[in-house]
mmCIF file of N, CA and C in Angstrom:
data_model
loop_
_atom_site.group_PDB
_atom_site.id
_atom_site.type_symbol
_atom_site.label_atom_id
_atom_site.label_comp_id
_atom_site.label_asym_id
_atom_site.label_seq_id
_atom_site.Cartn_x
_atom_site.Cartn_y
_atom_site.Cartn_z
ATOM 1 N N UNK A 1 0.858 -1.166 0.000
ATOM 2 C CA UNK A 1 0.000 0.000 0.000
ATOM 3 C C UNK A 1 0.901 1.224 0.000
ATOM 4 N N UNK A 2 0.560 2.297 -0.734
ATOM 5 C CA UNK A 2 1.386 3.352 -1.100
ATOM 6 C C UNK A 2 1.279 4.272 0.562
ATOM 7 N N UNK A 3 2.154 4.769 0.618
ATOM 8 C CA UNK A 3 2.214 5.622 1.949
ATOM 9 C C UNK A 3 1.437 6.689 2.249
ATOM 10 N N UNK A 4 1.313 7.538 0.731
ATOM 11 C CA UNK A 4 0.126 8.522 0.632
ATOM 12 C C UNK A 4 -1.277 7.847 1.369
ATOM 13 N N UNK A 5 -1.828 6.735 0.372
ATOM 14 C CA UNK A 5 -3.357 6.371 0.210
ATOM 15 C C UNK A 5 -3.245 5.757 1.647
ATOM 16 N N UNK A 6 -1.986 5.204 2.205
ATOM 17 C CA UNK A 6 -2.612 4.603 3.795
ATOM 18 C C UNK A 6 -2.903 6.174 4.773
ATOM 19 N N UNK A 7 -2.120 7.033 4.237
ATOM 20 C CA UNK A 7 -2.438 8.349 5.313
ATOM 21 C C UNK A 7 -3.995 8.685 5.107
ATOM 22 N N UNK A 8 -4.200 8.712 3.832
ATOM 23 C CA UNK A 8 -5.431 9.413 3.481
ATOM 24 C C UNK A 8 -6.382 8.222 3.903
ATOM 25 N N UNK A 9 -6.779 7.053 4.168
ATOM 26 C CA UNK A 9 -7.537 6.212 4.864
ATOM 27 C C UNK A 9 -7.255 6.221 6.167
ATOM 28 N N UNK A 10 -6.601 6.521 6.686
ATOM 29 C CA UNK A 10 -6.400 6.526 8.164
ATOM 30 C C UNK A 10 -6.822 7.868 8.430
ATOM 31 N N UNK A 11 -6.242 8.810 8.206
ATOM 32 C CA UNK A 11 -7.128 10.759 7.890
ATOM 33 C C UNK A 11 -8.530 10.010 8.608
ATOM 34 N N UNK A 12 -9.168 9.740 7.158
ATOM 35 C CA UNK A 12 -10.417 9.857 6.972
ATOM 36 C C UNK A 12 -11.537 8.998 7.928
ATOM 37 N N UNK A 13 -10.745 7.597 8.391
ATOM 38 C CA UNK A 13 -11.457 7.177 9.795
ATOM 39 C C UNK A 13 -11.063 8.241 10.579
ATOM 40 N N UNK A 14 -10.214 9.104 11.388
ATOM 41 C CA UNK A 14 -9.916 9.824 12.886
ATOM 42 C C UNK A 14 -10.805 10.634 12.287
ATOM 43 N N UNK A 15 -10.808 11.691 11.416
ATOM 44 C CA UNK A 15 -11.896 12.519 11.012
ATOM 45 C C UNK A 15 -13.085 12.008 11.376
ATOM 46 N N UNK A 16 -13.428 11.212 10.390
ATOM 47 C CA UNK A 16 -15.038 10.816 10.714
ATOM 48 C C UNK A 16 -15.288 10.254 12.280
ATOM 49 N N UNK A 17 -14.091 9.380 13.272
ATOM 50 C CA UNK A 17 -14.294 9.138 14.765
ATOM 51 C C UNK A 17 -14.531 10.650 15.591
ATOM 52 N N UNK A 18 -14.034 11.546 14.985
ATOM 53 C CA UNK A 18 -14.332 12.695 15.544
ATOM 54 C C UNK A 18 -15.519 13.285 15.354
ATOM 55 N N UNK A 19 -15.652 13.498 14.008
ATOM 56 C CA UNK A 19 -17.541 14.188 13.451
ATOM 57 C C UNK A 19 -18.235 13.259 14.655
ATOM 58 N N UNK A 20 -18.188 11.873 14.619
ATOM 59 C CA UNK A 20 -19.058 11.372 15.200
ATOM 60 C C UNK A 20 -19.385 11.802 16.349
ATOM 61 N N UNK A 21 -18.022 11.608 17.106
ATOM 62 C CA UNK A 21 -18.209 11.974 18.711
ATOM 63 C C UNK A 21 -18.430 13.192 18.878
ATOM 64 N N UNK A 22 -18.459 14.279 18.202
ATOM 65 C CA UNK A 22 -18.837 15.860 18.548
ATOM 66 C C UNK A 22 -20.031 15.630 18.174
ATOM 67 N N UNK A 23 -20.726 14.976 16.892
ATOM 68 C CA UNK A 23 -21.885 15.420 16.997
ATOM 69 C C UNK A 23 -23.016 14.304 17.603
ATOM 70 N N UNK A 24 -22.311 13.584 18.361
ATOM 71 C CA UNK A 24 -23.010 12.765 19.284
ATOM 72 C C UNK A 24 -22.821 13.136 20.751
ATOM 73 N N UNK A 25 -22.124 13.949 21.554
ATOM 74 C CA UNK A 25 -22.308 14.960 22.219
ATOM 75 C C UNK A 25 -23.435 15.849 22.256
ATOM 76 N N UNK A 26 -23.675 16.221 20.782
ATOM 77 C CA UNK A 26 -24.382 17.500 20.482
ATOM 78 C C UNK A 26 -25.781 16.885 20.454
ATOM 79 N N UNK A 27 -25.778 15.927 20.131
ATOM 80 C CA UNK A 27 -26.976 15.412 19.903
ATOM 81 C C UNK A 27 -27.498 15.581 18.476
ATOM 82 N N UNK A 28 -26.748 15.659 17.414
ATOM 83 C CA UNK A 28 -26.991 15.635 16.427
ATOM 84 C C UNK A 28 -26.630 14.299 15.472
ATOM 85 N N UNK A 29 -28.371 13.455 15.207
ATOM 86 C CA UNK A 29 -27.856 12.488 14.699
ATOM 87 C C UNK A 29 -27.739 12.241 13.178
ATOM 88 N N UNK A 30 -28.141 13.487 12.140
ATOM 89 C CA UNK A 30 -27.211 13.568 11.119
ATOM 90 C C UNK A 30 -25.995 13.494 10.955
ATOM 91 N N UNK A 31 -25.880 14.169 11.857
ATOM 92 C CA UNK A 31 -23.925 14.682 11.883
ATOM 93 C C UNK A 31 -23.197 13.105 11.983
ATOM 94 N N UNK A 32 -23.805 12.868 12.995
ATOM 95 C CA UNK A 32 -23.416 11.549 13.873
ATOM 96 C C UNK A 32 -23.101 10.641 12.591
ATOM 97 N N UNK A 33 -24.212 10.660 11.713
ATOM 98 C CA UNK A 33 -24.601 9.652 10.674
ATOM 99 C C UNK A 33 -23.433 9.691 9.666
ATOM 100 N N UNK A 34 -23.384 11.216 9.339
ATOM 101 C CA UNK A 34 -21.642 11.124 8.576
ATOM 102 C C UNK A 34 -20.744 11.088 8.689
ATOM 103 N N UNK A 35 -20.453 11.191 9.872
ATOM 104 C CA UNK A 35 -19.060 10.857 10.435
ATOM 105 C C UNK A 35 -19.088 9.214 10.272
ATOM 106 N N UNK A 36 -19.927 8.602 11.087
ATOM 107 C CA UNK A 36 -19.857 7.225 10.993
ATOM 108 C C UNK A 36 -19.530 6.777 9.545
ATOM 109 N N UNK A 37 -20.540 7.435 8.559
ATOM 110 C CA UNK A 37 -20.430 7.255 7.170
ATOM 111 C C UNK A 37 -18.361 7.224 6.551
ATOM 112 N N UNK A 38 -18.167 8.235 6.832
ATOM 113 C CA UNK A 38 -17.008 8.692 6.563
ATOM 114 C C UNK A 38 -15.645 7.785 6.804
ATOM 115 N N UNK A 39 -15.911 7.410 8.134
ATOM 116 C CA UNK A 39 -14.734 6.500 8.971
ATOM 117 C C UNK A 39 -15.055 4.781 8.125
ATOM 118 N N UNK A 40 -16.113 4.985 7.875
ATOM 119 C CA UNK A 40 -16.494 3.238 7.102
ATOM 120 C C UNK A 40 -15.552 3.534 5.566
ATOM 121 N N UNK A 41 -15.913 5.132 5.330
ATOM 122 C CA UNK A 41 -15.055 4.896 3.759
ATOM 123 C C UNK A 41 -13.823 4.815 3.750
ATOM 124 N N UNK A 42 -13.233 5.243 5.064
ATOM 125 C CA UNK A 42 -11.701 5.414 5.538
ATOM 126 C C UNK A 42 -11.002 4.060 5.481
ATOM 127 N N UNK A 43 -12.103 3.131 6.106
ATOM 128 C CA UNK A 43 -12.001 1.594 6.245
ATOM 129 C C UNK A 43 -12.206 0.980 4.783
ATOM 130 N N UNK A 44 -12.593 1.314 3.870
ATOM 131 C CA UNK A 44 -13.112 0.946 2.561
ATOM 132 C C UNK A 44 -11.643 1.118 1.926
ATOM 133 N N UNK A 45 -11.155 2.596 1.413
ATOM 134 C CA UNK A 45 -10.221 2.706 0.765
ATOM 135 C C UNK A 45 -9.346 2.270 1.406
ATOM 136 N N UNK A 46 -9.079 1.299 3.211
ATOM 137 C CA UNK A 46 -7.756 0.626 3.435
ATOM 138 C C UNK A 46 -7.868 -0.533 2.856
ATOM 139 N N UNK A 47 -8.702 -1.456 2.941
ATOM 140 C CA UNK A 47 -9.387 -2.477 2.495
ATOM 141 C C UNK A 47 -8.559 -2.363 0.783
ATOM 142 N N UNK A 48 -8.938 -1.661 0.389
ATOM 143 C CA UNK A 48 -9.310 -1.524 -1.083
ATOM 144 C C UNK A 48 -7.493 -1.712 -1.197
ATOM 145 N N UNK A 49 -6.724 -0.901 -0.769
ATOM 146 C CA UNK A 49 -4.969 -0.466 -1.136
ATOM 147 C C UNK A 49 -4.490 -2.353 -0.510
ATOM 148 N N UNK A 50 -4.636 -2.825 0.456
ATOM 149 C CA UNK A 50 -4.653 -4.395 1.049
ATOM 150 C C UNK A 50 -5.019 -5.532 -0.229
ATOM 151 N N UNK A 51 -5.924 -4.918 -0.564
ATOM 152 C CA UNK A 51 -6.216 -5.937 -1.863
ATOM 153 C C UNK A 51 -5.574 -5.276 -3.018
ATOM 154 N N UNK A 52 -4.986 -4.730 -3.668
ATOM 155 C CA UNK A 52 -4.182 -4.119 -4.635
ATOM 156 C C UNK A 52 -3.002 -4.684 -4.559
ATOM 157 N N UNK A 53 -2.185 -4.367 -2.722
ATOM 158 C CA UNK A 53 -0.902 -4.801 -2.517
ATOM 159 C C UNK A 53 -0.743 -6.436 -2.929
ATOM 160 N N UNK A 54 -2.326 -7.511 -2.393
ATOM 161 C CA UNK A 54 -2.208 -8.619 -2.149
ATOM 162 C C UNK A 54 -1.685 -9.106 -3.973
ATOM 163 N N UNK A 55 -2.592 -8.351 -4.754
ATOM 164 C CA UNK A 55 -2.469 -9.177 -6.365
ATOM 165 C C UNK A 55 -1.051 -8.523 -7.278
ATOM 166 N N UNK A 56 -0.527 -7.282 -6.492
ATOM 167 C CA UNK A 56 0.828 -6.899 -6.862
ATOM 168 C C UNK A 56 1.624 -7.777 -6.498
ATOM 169 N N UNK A 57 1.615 -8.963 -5.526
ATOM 170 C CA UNK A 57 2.857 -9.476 -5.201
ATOM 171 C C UNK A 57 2.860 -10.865 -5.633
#
């Protein structure tokens, strides 16, 4: 996995663990909803670079 695309999937789960927890504090469960949303895509594009590395080698 390239060093960039693991930063930018890892970014993008702490980001979205954060939206979540501020706006689950707040009581906002839109907010809540995209953050959660967000941290799953964070998990998606690691997923995704794991299976790239697996058929490169």
């Amino acid at each position: 996995m390239s060093a960039t695309e693991k930063a930018k999937a890892k970014a993008e789960q702490m980001v979205g663990k954060v939206v979540q927890k501020t706006a689950h504090m707040r009581g906002k469960k839109t907010t809540e909803a995209k953050g959660a949303a967000l941290g799953l895509r964070g998990k998606a594009r690691e997923r995704k670079e794991k299976v790239k590395d697996a058929f490169k080698h």
